[in-house]
Amino acid sequence: MGIIELEHVNVDFSDRDKDTVHAVHDVSLTVEKGSIYGIVGFSGAGKSTLVRTINLLQKPTAGNVRVNGTDFVKNGKQVIETKQLQLARRKIGMIFQNFNLLNETSVIENIAFALKHSGLKEKEITAKSLKLLDLVDLKDKADFFPAQLSGGQQQRVAIARALANEPDILISDEATSALDPQNTQQILTLLKKLKDELNLTIVLITHEMSAVKQVCDQVALMQRGEIIEKGSLRDVVLHPQTELTQNFVGGSGEVISTLQSLKLDKLTENEAIYQLVYSMDNVTKTIVIDLYRKIGVEVSMLYGNVELLNGEPIGTLLVLVKGNEDKQQETIRFLEEAKVAVTRLNEKGNLYD
């Protein structure tokens, strides 16, 4: 049993012509307490709509929603009373892409606003607000206004505010999308630190697989309102089952850019390009040499990269293999037996057709 359980959740809307739009279709997932769960997909995939069913900011039209041991929705019907839901929502913090800060009030007043109905005295609210700002390394900015802060600092204030009521769950809805790479890295590092120190459960909604790779334990990929693949981050990255996942996990943006910059001529019938993704622990550094020795194919390396997958080094290689089709199939079998995720590409970096 997880802290968040969604079972066969649907969210349907009617457009202007009264046609039904399936924003979320038959989605089931379980988020374990104390984990960071990434929900990734392109814009319009239904990520935000799905996650808003967790606190019923978006009511599902079918399915079950259970949070922290309490049933919110059963068979598409809200079963939690309104007052109880209001209390439950205090234990579910949210941060957003545009920060949602009150620009006419100071940083500390933004935090204090979230404690307005906490029952604490004014001095206690001030003390707690300062403590929260210290937690996100912004205590010295307490009297500043949001406009005086950088985007990363504003997001830190938003995180501090979201933590004001000591939530069990923190939902991050594209919270790093408006930030530059340096600030993105700082926010992701902070989220991971808060998860560990506060035993938070974090749901990370993003279209950036690089963010998921850095901090998530579990991941689900969405497309057109459906989850097309889910599982542990390691399994999904090393053993992608769908084309969309393969595009997301292997540094494909850099791979495509590399291939386009090389301006390769059209491949001959005896040439193939492969994107290889593998654990550095499972695969030796001589994999390219082994292909030549054991399969008899000629291999040229076009691109190589190593990145950390939630702390574990994962390698990506782009190689050109010369050999007839039988040798190409033998190459794929050899790599898969070596626990390498293999994606065949054309000279433009697109999936091989």
Tab-separated table of C-alpha atoms in Angstrom:
chain	number	residue	atom	x	y	z
A	1	MET	CA	0.000	0.000	0.000
A	2	GLY	CA	1.430	3.366	-1.053
A	3	ILE	CA	0.883	6.846	0.300
A	4	ILE	CA	-0.819	7.682	-3.035
A	5	GLU	CA	-2.918	5.120	-4.891
A	6	LEU	CA	-4.684	5.869	-8.149
A	7	GLU	CA	-6.764	3.076	-9.674
A	8	HIS	CA	-8.257	3.220	-13.187
A	9	VAL	CA	-8.569	7.001	-13.034
A	10	ASN	CA	-10.326	8.784	-15.915
A	11	VAL	CA	-10.758	12.513	-16.441
A	12	ASP	CA	-13.127	13.474	-19.257
A	13	PHE	CA	-14.046	16.903	-20.567
A	14	SER	CA	-16.562	18.069	-23.144
A	15	ASP	CA	-15.387	20.471	-25.834
A	16	ARG	CA	-17.475	23.193	-27.471
A	17	ASP	CA	-19.077	20.667	-29.788
A	18	LYS	CA	-19.951	18.544	-26.746
A	19	ASP	CA	-17.546	15.830	-27.856
A	20	THR	CA	-15.815	13.958	-25.038
A	21	VAL	CA	-12.106	14.590	-24.559
A	22	HIS	CA	-10.267	11.892	-22.595
A	23	ALA	CA	-7.651	13.995	-20.781
A	24	VAL	CA	-6.712	11.022	-18.570
A	25	HIS	CA	-7.648	7.478	-19.467
A	26	ASP	CA	-7.523	4.411	-17.194
A	27	VAL	CA	-4.439	5.406	-15.200
A	28	SER	CA	-3.279	3.353	-12.228
A	29	LEU	CA	-0.155	4.028	-10.188
A	30	THR	CA	1.145	3.709	-6.641
A	31	VAL	CA	3.565	6.144	-5.026
A	32	GLU	CA	5.501	4.776	-2.058
A	33	LYS	CA	6.051	6.900	1.035
A	34	GLY	CA	9.378	8.726	1.094
A	35	SER	CA	10.022	8.354	-2.640
A	36	ILE	CA	10.300	10.775	-5.549
A	37	TYR	CA	7.950	9.706	-8.329
A	38	GLY	CA	8.454	11.305	-11.744
A	39	ILE	CA	5.609	11.706	-14.205
A	40	VAL	CA	7.054	12.691	-17.562
A	41	GLY	CA	5.688	13.395	-21.018
A	42	PHE	CA	5.371	16.065	-23.664
A	43	SER	CA	3.024	19.033	-23.265
A	44	GLY	CA	-0.615	17.975	-23.419
A	45	ALA	CA	0.089	14.428	-22.255
A	46	GLY	CA	-2.238	14.825	-19.259
A	47	LYS	CA	0.410	14.947	-16.521
A	48	SER	CA	-0.901	17.961	-14.608
A	49	THR	CA	-4.526	16.890	-14.969
A	50	LEU	CA	-3.700	13.474	-13.552
A	51	VAL	CA	-1.711	14.790	-10.599
A	52	ARG	CA	-4.411	17.292	-9.646
A	53	THR	CA	-6.705	14.342	-8.960
A	54	ILE	CA	-4.449	13.533	-5.993
A	55	ASN	CA	-5.835	16.493	-4.011
A	56	LEU	CA	-9.093	16.711	-5.985
A	57	LEU	CA	-8.276	20.058	-7.541
A	58	GLN	CA	-9.419	18.031	-10.533
A	59	LYS	CA	-12.167	15.519	-9.811
A	60	PRO	CA	-11.912	12.283	-11.787
A	61	THR	CA	-14.897	11.040	-13.750
A	62	ALA	CA	-14.064	7.416	-12.950
A	63	GLY	CA	-11.721	5.387	-10.776
A	64	ASN	CA	-10.443	5.452	-7.199
A	65	VAL	CA	-8.164	7.924	-5.392
A	66	ARG	CA	-6.678	7.045	-2.010
A	67	VAL	CA	-4.180	9.317	-0.222
A	68	ASN	CA	-2.419	8.715	3.081
A	69	GLY	CA	-4.789	5.856	3.890
A	70	THR	CA	-7.940	7.894	3.230
A	71	ASP	CA	-10.346	7.281	0.351
A	72	PHE	CA	-10.970	10.500	-1.570
A	73	VAL	CA	-12.819	9.019	-4.546
A	74	LYS	CA	-14.438	5.633	-5.139
A	75	ASN	CA	-15.800	4.632	-8.541
A	76	GLY	CA	-15.642	8.246	-9.675
A	77	LYS	CA	-17.594	9.568	-6.675
A	78	GLN	CA	-16.095	11.820	-4.003
A	79	VAL	CA	-16.454	10.033	-0.671
A	80	ILE	CA	-14.423	12.356	1.535
A	81	GLU	CA	-16.365	15.174	3.193
A	82	THR	CA	-15.500	18.741	2.194
A	83	LYS	CA	-14.155	19.744	5.616
A	84	GLN	CA	-12.022	16.614	5.842
A	85	LEU	CA	-10.728	17.251	2.310
A	86	GLN	CA	-9.694	20.784	3.269
A	87	LEU	CA	-7.657	19.404	6.160
A	88	ALA	CA	-6.172	16.678	3.953
A	89	ARG	CA	-5.093	19.248	1.361
A	90	ARG	CA	-2.933	20.991	3.965
A	91	LYS	CA	-0.804	17.852	3.981
A	92	ILE	CA	-0.315	18.062	0.211
A	93	GLY	CA	1.940	20.962	-0.754
A	94	MET	CA	2.222	22.203	-4.333
A	95	ILE	CA	4.804	24.227	-6.253
A	96	PHE	CA	4.368	25.511	-9.790
A	97	GLN	CA	6.309	26.778	-12.792
A	98	ASN	CA	5.301	30.422	-12.242
A	99	PHE	CA	5.936	30.390	-8.433
A	100	ASN	CA	2.500	31.942	-7.568
A	101	LEU	CA	4.002	34.341	-5.017
A	102	LEU	CA	2.280	37.479	-3.702
A	103	ASN	CA	4.361	40.212	-5.329
A	104	GLU	CA	3.141	43.040	-3.067
A	105	THR	CA	4.271	41.353	0.142
A	106	SER	CA	7.691	40.454	1.466
A	107	VAL	CA	9.225	36.996	1.319
A	108	ILE	CA	8.523	36.267	4.976
A	109	GLU	CA	4.945	37.515	4.595
A	110	ASN	CA	4.480	35.086	1.700
A	111	ILE	CA	5.416	32.239	4.035
A	112	ALA	CA	3.315	33.587	6.890
A	113	PHE	CA	0.266	33.767	4.620
A	114	ALA	CA	0.261	29.971	4.366
A	115	LEU	CA	0.107	29.775	8.186
A	116	LYS	CA	-2.830	32.166	8.488
A	117	HIS	CA	-5.234	29.436	9.636
A	118	SER	CA	-2.694	27.366	11.548
A	119	GLY	CA	-3.780	28.532	15.001
A	120	LEU	CA	-0.269	29.769	15.784
A	121	LYS	CA	0.355	33.123	17.430
A	122	GLU	CA	1.964	35.909	15.409
A	123	LYS	CA	5.377	35.425	17.020
A	124	GLU	CA	5.181	31.677	16.388
A	125	ILE	CA	4.259	32.268	12.734
A	126	THR	CA	7.231	34.602	12.311
A	127	ALA	CA	9.591	32.113	13.966
A	128	LYS	CA	8.317	29.242	11.835
A	129	SER	CA	8.509	31.305	8.649
A	130	LEU	CA	12.140	32.177	9.372
A	131	LYS	CA	12.898	28.525	10.079
A	132	LEU	CA	11.397	27.527	6.731
A	133	LEU	CA	13.406	30.197	4.923
A	134	ASP	CA	16.532	28.925	6.641
A	135	LEU	CA	15.670	25.425	5.407
A	136	VAL	CA	15.830	26.675	1.817
A	137	ASP	CA	18.865	28.919	2.471
A	138	LEU	CA	16.993	32.216	2.144
A	139	LYS	CA	16.788	33.468	5.719
A	140	ASP	CA	18.789	36.555	4.756
A	141	LYS	CA	16.144	37.460	2.130
A	142	ALA	CA	13.200	37.524	4.556
A	143	ASP	CA	12.448	41.241	4.049
A	144	PHE	CA	12.994	41.236	0.293
A	145	PHE	CA	10.138	41.316	-2.205
A	146	PRO	CA	9.771	38.555	-4.838
A	147	ALA	CA	10.728	40.939	-7.679
A	148	GLN	CA	14.119	41.447	-5.986
A	149	LEU	CA	14.906	37.720	-6.186
A	150	SER	CA	16.137	35.515	-9.006
A	151	GLY	CA	13.838	32.867	-10.470
A	152	GLY	CA	15.584	30.142	-8.499
A	153	GLN	CA	15.252	32.110	-5.269
A	154	GLN	CA	11.561	32.733	-5.921
A	155	GLN	CA	11.043	29.006	-6.392
A	156	ARG	CA	12.806	28.402	-3.081
A	157	VAL	CA	10.341	30.768	-1.412
A	158	ALA	CA	7.487	28.860	-3.048
A	159	ILE	CA	8.925	25.596	-1.703
A	160	ALA	CA	9.234	27.059	1.806
A	161	ARG	CA	5.618	28.211	1.636
A	162	ALA	CA	4.482	24.783	0.422
A	163	LEU	CA	6.175	23.235	3.469
A	164	ALA	CA	4.515	25.613	5.955
A	165	ASN	CA	1.806	23.159	7.035
A	166	GLU	CA	4.272	20.266	7.291
A	167	PRO	CA	2.894	18.246	4.379
A	168	ASP	CA	3.508	14.559	3.839
A	169	ILE	CA	3.364	15.020	0.056
A	170	LEU	CA	4.860	17.708	-2.179
A	171	ILE	CA	3.673	18.018	-5.781
A	172	SER	CA	6.075	19.777	-8.146
A	173	ASP	CA	4.195	20.788	-11.305
A	174	GLU	CA	6.870	21.755	-13.877
A	175	ALA	CA	8.584	23.673	-11.079
A	176	THR	CA	11.946	23.831	-12.886
A	177	SER	CA	10.672	24.518	-16.410
A	178	ALA	CA	11.143	28.296	-16.210
A	179	LEU	CA	14.624	28.082	-14.673
A	180	ASP	CA	18.082	28.057	-16.219
A	181	PRO	CA	20.207	24.869	-15.892
A	182	GLN	CA	22.097	26.083	-12.811
A	183	ASN	CA	18.946	27.011	-10.892
A	184	THR	CA	17.246	23.815	-12.057
A	185	GLN	CA	20.100	21.797	-10.595
A	186	GLN	CA	19.898	23.703	-7.305
A	187	ILE	CA	16.134	23.158	-6.991
A	188	LEU	CA	16.431	19.440	-7.759
A	189	THR	CA	19.222	19.095	-5.186
A	190	LEU	CA	17.062	20.943	-2.647
A	191	LEU	CA	14.046	18.704	-3.321
A	192	LYS	CA	16.137	15.601	-2.788
A	193	LYS	CA	17.570	17.043	0.430
A	194	LEU	CA	14.085	17.894	1.729
A	195	LYS	CA	12.826	14.442	0.825
A	196	ASP	CA	15.552	12.856	2.931
A	197	GLU	CA	15.432	15.290	5.867
A	198	LEU	CA	11.636	15.602	6.145
A	199	ASN	CA	10.683	12.139	4.861
A	200	LEU	CA	8.640	13.838	2.167
A	201	THR	CA	6.987	12.042	-0.705
A	202	ILE	CA	7.460	14.059	-3.885
A	203	VAL	CA	5.568	13.799	-7.165
A	204	LEU	CA	7.622	15.478	-9.892
A	205	ILE	CA	5.749	16.469	-13.061
A	206	THR	CA	8.036	17.422	-15.920
A	207	HIS	CA	8.743	17.153	-19.627
A	208	GLU	CA	12.485	17.077	-18.871
A	209	MET	CA	13.829	13.540	-18.551
A	210	SER	CA	17.137	14.950	-17.299
A	211	ALA	CA	15.378	16.150	-14.135
A	212	VAL	CA	13.790	12.744	-13.597
A	213	LYS	CA	17.129	11.009	-14.065
A	214	GLN	CA	18.750	13.076	-11.338
A	215	VAL	CA	16.352	12.559	-8.449
A	216	CYS	CA	13.512	10.091	-9.087
A	217	ASP	CA	13.099	6.577	-7.715
A	218	GLN	CA	10.104	5.641	-9.873
A	219	VAL	CA	8.873	7.050	-13.169
A	220	ALA	CA	5.774	6.923	-15.350
A	221	LEU	CA	5.677	8.128	-18.955
A	222	MET	CA	2.435	9.595	-20.271
A	223	GLN	CA	1.170	10.054	-23.801
A	224	ARG	CA	-2.299	11.241	-24.831
A	225	GLY	CA	-3.696	10.809	-21.335
A	226	GLU	CA	-2.396	7.283	-20.786
A	227	ILE	CA	0.590	5.826	-18.972
A	228	ILE	CA	2.528	3.929	-21.588
A	229	GLU	CA	5.343	2.758	-19.332
A	230	LYS	CA	6.158	2.850	-15.617
A	231	GLY	CA	8.525	1.269	-13.139
A	232	SER	CA	11.759	1.906	-11.300
A	233	LEU	CA	13.864	4.636	-12.888
A	234	ARG	CA	16.710	2.200	-13.504
A	235	ASP	CA	14.540	-0.381	-15.262
A	236	VAL	CA	12.792	2.198	-17.428
A	237	VAL	CA	16.059	3.827	-18.516
A	238	LEU	CA	18.011	0.617	-19.109
A	239	HIS	CA	15.140	-1.420	-20.561
A	240	PRO	CA	12.715	0.958	-22.313
A	241	GLN	CA	9.724	-0.838	-23.797
A	242	THR	CA	8.240	1.859	-26.059
A	243	GLU	CA	9.522	4.229	-28.721
A	244	LEU	CA	8.563	7.288	-26.665
A	245	THR	CA	10.569	5.991	-23.707
A	246	GLN	CA	13.549	5.297	-25.928
A	247	ASN	CA	13.359	8.877	-27.190
A	248	PHE	CA	13.214	10.239	-23.640
A	249	VAL	CA	15.826	8.189	-21.833
A	250	GLY	CA	18.903	7.995	-24.025
A	251	GLY	CA	19.985	11.592	-24.301
A	252	SER	CA	18.236	11.566	-27.666
A	253	GLY	CA	18.287	15.341	-28.047
A	254	GLU	CA	22.084	15.364	-28.005
A	255	VAL	CA	22.178	12.237	-30.164
A	256	ILE	CA	19.978	13.805	-32.836
A	257	SER	CA	22.003	17.035	-32.748
A	258	THR	CA	25.214	15.025	-33.103
A	259	LEU	CA	23.958	13.079	-36.105
A	260	GLN	CA	22.638	16.196	-37.805
A	261	SER	CA	25.943	17.996	-37.283
A	262	LEU	CA	27.834	15.050	-38.812
A	263	LYS	CA	25.721	15.351	-41.991
A	264	LEU	CA	26.090	11.686	-42.789
A	265	ASP	CA	25.208	10.451	-46.236
A	266	LYS	CA	22.339	8.005	-46.544
A	267	LEU	CA	23.309	4.719	-44.941
A	268	THR	CA	24.111	1.773	-47.198
A	269	GLU	CA	22.346	-1.550	-46.738
A	270	ASN	CA	25.347	-2.771	-44.733
A	271	GLU	CA	25.415	0.145	-42.283
A	272	ALA	CA	23.370	0.810	-39.171
A	273	ILE	CA	23.447	3.396	-36.391
A	274	TYR	CA	22.623	2.380	-32.828
A	275	GLN	CA	22.049	4.310	-29.627
A	276	LEU	CA	23.277	2.224	-26.675
A	277	VAL	CA	22.295	2.922	-23.059
A	278	TYR	CA	23.847	0.804	-20.329
A	279	SER	CA	24.888	0.554	-16.703
A	280	MET	CA	28.601	1.132	-16.196
A	281	ASP	CA	28.521	-1.653	-13.595
A	282	ASN	CA	27.218	-4.267	-16.037
A	283	VAL	CA	29.092	-3.449	-19.228
A	284	THR	CA	32.846	-3.441	-19.717
A	285	LYS	CA	34.629	-0.559	-21.381
A	286	THR	CA	35.645	-2.888	-24.243
A	287	ILE	CA	32.141	-3.373	-25.622
A	288	VAL	CA	33.050	-1.879	-29.012
A	289	ILE	CA	36.164	-4.081	-29.252
A	290	ASP	CA	34.101	-7.117	-28.228
A	291	LEU	CA	31.683	-6.485	-31.096
A	292	TYR	CA	34.571	-6.576	-33.569
A	293	ARG	CA	36.160	-9.657	-32.025
A	294	LYS	CA	33.042	-11.751	-31.449
A	295	ILE	CA	30.673	-10.629	-34.221
A	296	GLY	CA	33.155	-9.498	-36.838
A	297	VAL	CA	31.538	-6.119	-37.467
A	298	GLU	CA	33.366	-2.835	-37.889
A	299	VAL	CA	32.276	-0.274	-35.294
A	300	SER	CA	32.819	3.498	-35.305
A	301	MET	CA	31.941	5.602	-32.256
A	302	LEU	CA	30.065	8.809	-33.149
A	303	TYR	CA	29.131	10.073	-29.660
A	304	GLY	CA	29.635	9.070	-26.045
A	305	ASN	CA	28.368	10.337	-22.708
A	306	VAL	CA	28.174	9.282	-19.071
A	307	GLU	CA	25.548	10.737	-16.743
A	308	LEU	CA	24.366	10.012	-13.221
A	309	LEU	CA	21.059	8.192	-12.841
A	310	ASN	CA	20.026	9.115	-9.294
A	311	GLY	CA	23.682	8.740	-8.354
A	312	GLU	CA	24.489	5.731	-10.569
A	313	PRO	CA	26.701	6.283	-13.658
A	314	ILE	CA	24.924	5.358	-16.908
A	315	GLY	CA	26.616	5.366	-20.310
A	316	THR	CA	25.226	6.368	-23.699
A	317	LEU	CA	27.026	5.532	-26.936
A	318	LEU	CA	26.161	6.299	-30.541
A	319	VAL	CA	27.854	3.872	-32.917
A	320	LEU	CA	27.942	3.134	-36.637
A	321	VAL	CA	28.114	-0.605	-37.333
A	322	LYS	CA	29.160	-2.007	-40.718
A	323	GLY	CA	27.990	-5.521	-41.580
A	324	ASN	CA	25.235	-7.303	-43.471
A	325	GLU	CA	21.739	-7.658	-42.014
A	326	ASP	CA	22.533	-11.010	-40.383
A	327	LYS	CA	25.508	-9.382	-38.654
A	328	GLN	CA	23.317	-6.455	-37.604
A	329	GLN	CA	20.803	-8.791	-35.976
A	330	GLU	CA	23.652	-10.681	-34.304
A	331	THR	CA	24.975	-7.341	-33.024
A	332	ILE	CA	21.605	-6.483	-31.482
A	333	ARG	CA	21.352	-9.899	-29.792
A	334	PHE	CA	24.889	-9.598	-28.419
A	335	LEU	CA	24.206	-6.147	-26.964
A	336	GLU	CA	20.868	-7.130	-25.447
A	337	GLU	CA	22.495	-10.179	-23.806
A	338	ALA	CA	25.028	-7.730	-22.352
A	339	LYS	CA	22.075	-5.815	-20.803
A	340	VAL	CA	22.397	-2.874	-23.168
A	341	ALA	CA	19.285	-0.961	-24.264
A	342	VAL	CA	19.606	-0.787	-28.068
A	343	THR	CA	17.769	1.669	-30.325
A	344	ARG	CA	18.384	1.584	-34.073
A	345	LEU	CA	18.402	5.033	-35.684
A	346	ASN	CA	18.651	6.405	-39.180
A	347	GLU	CA	21.215	8.979	-40.280
A	348	LYS	CA	18.916	11.813	-39.122
A	349	GLY	CA	18.665	10.500	-35.579
A	350	ASN	CA	15.108	9.247	-35.925
A	351	LEU	CA	14.001	5.730	-35.095
A	352	TYR	CA	14.900	3.245	-37.825
A	353	ASP	CA	11.922	2.468	-40.056
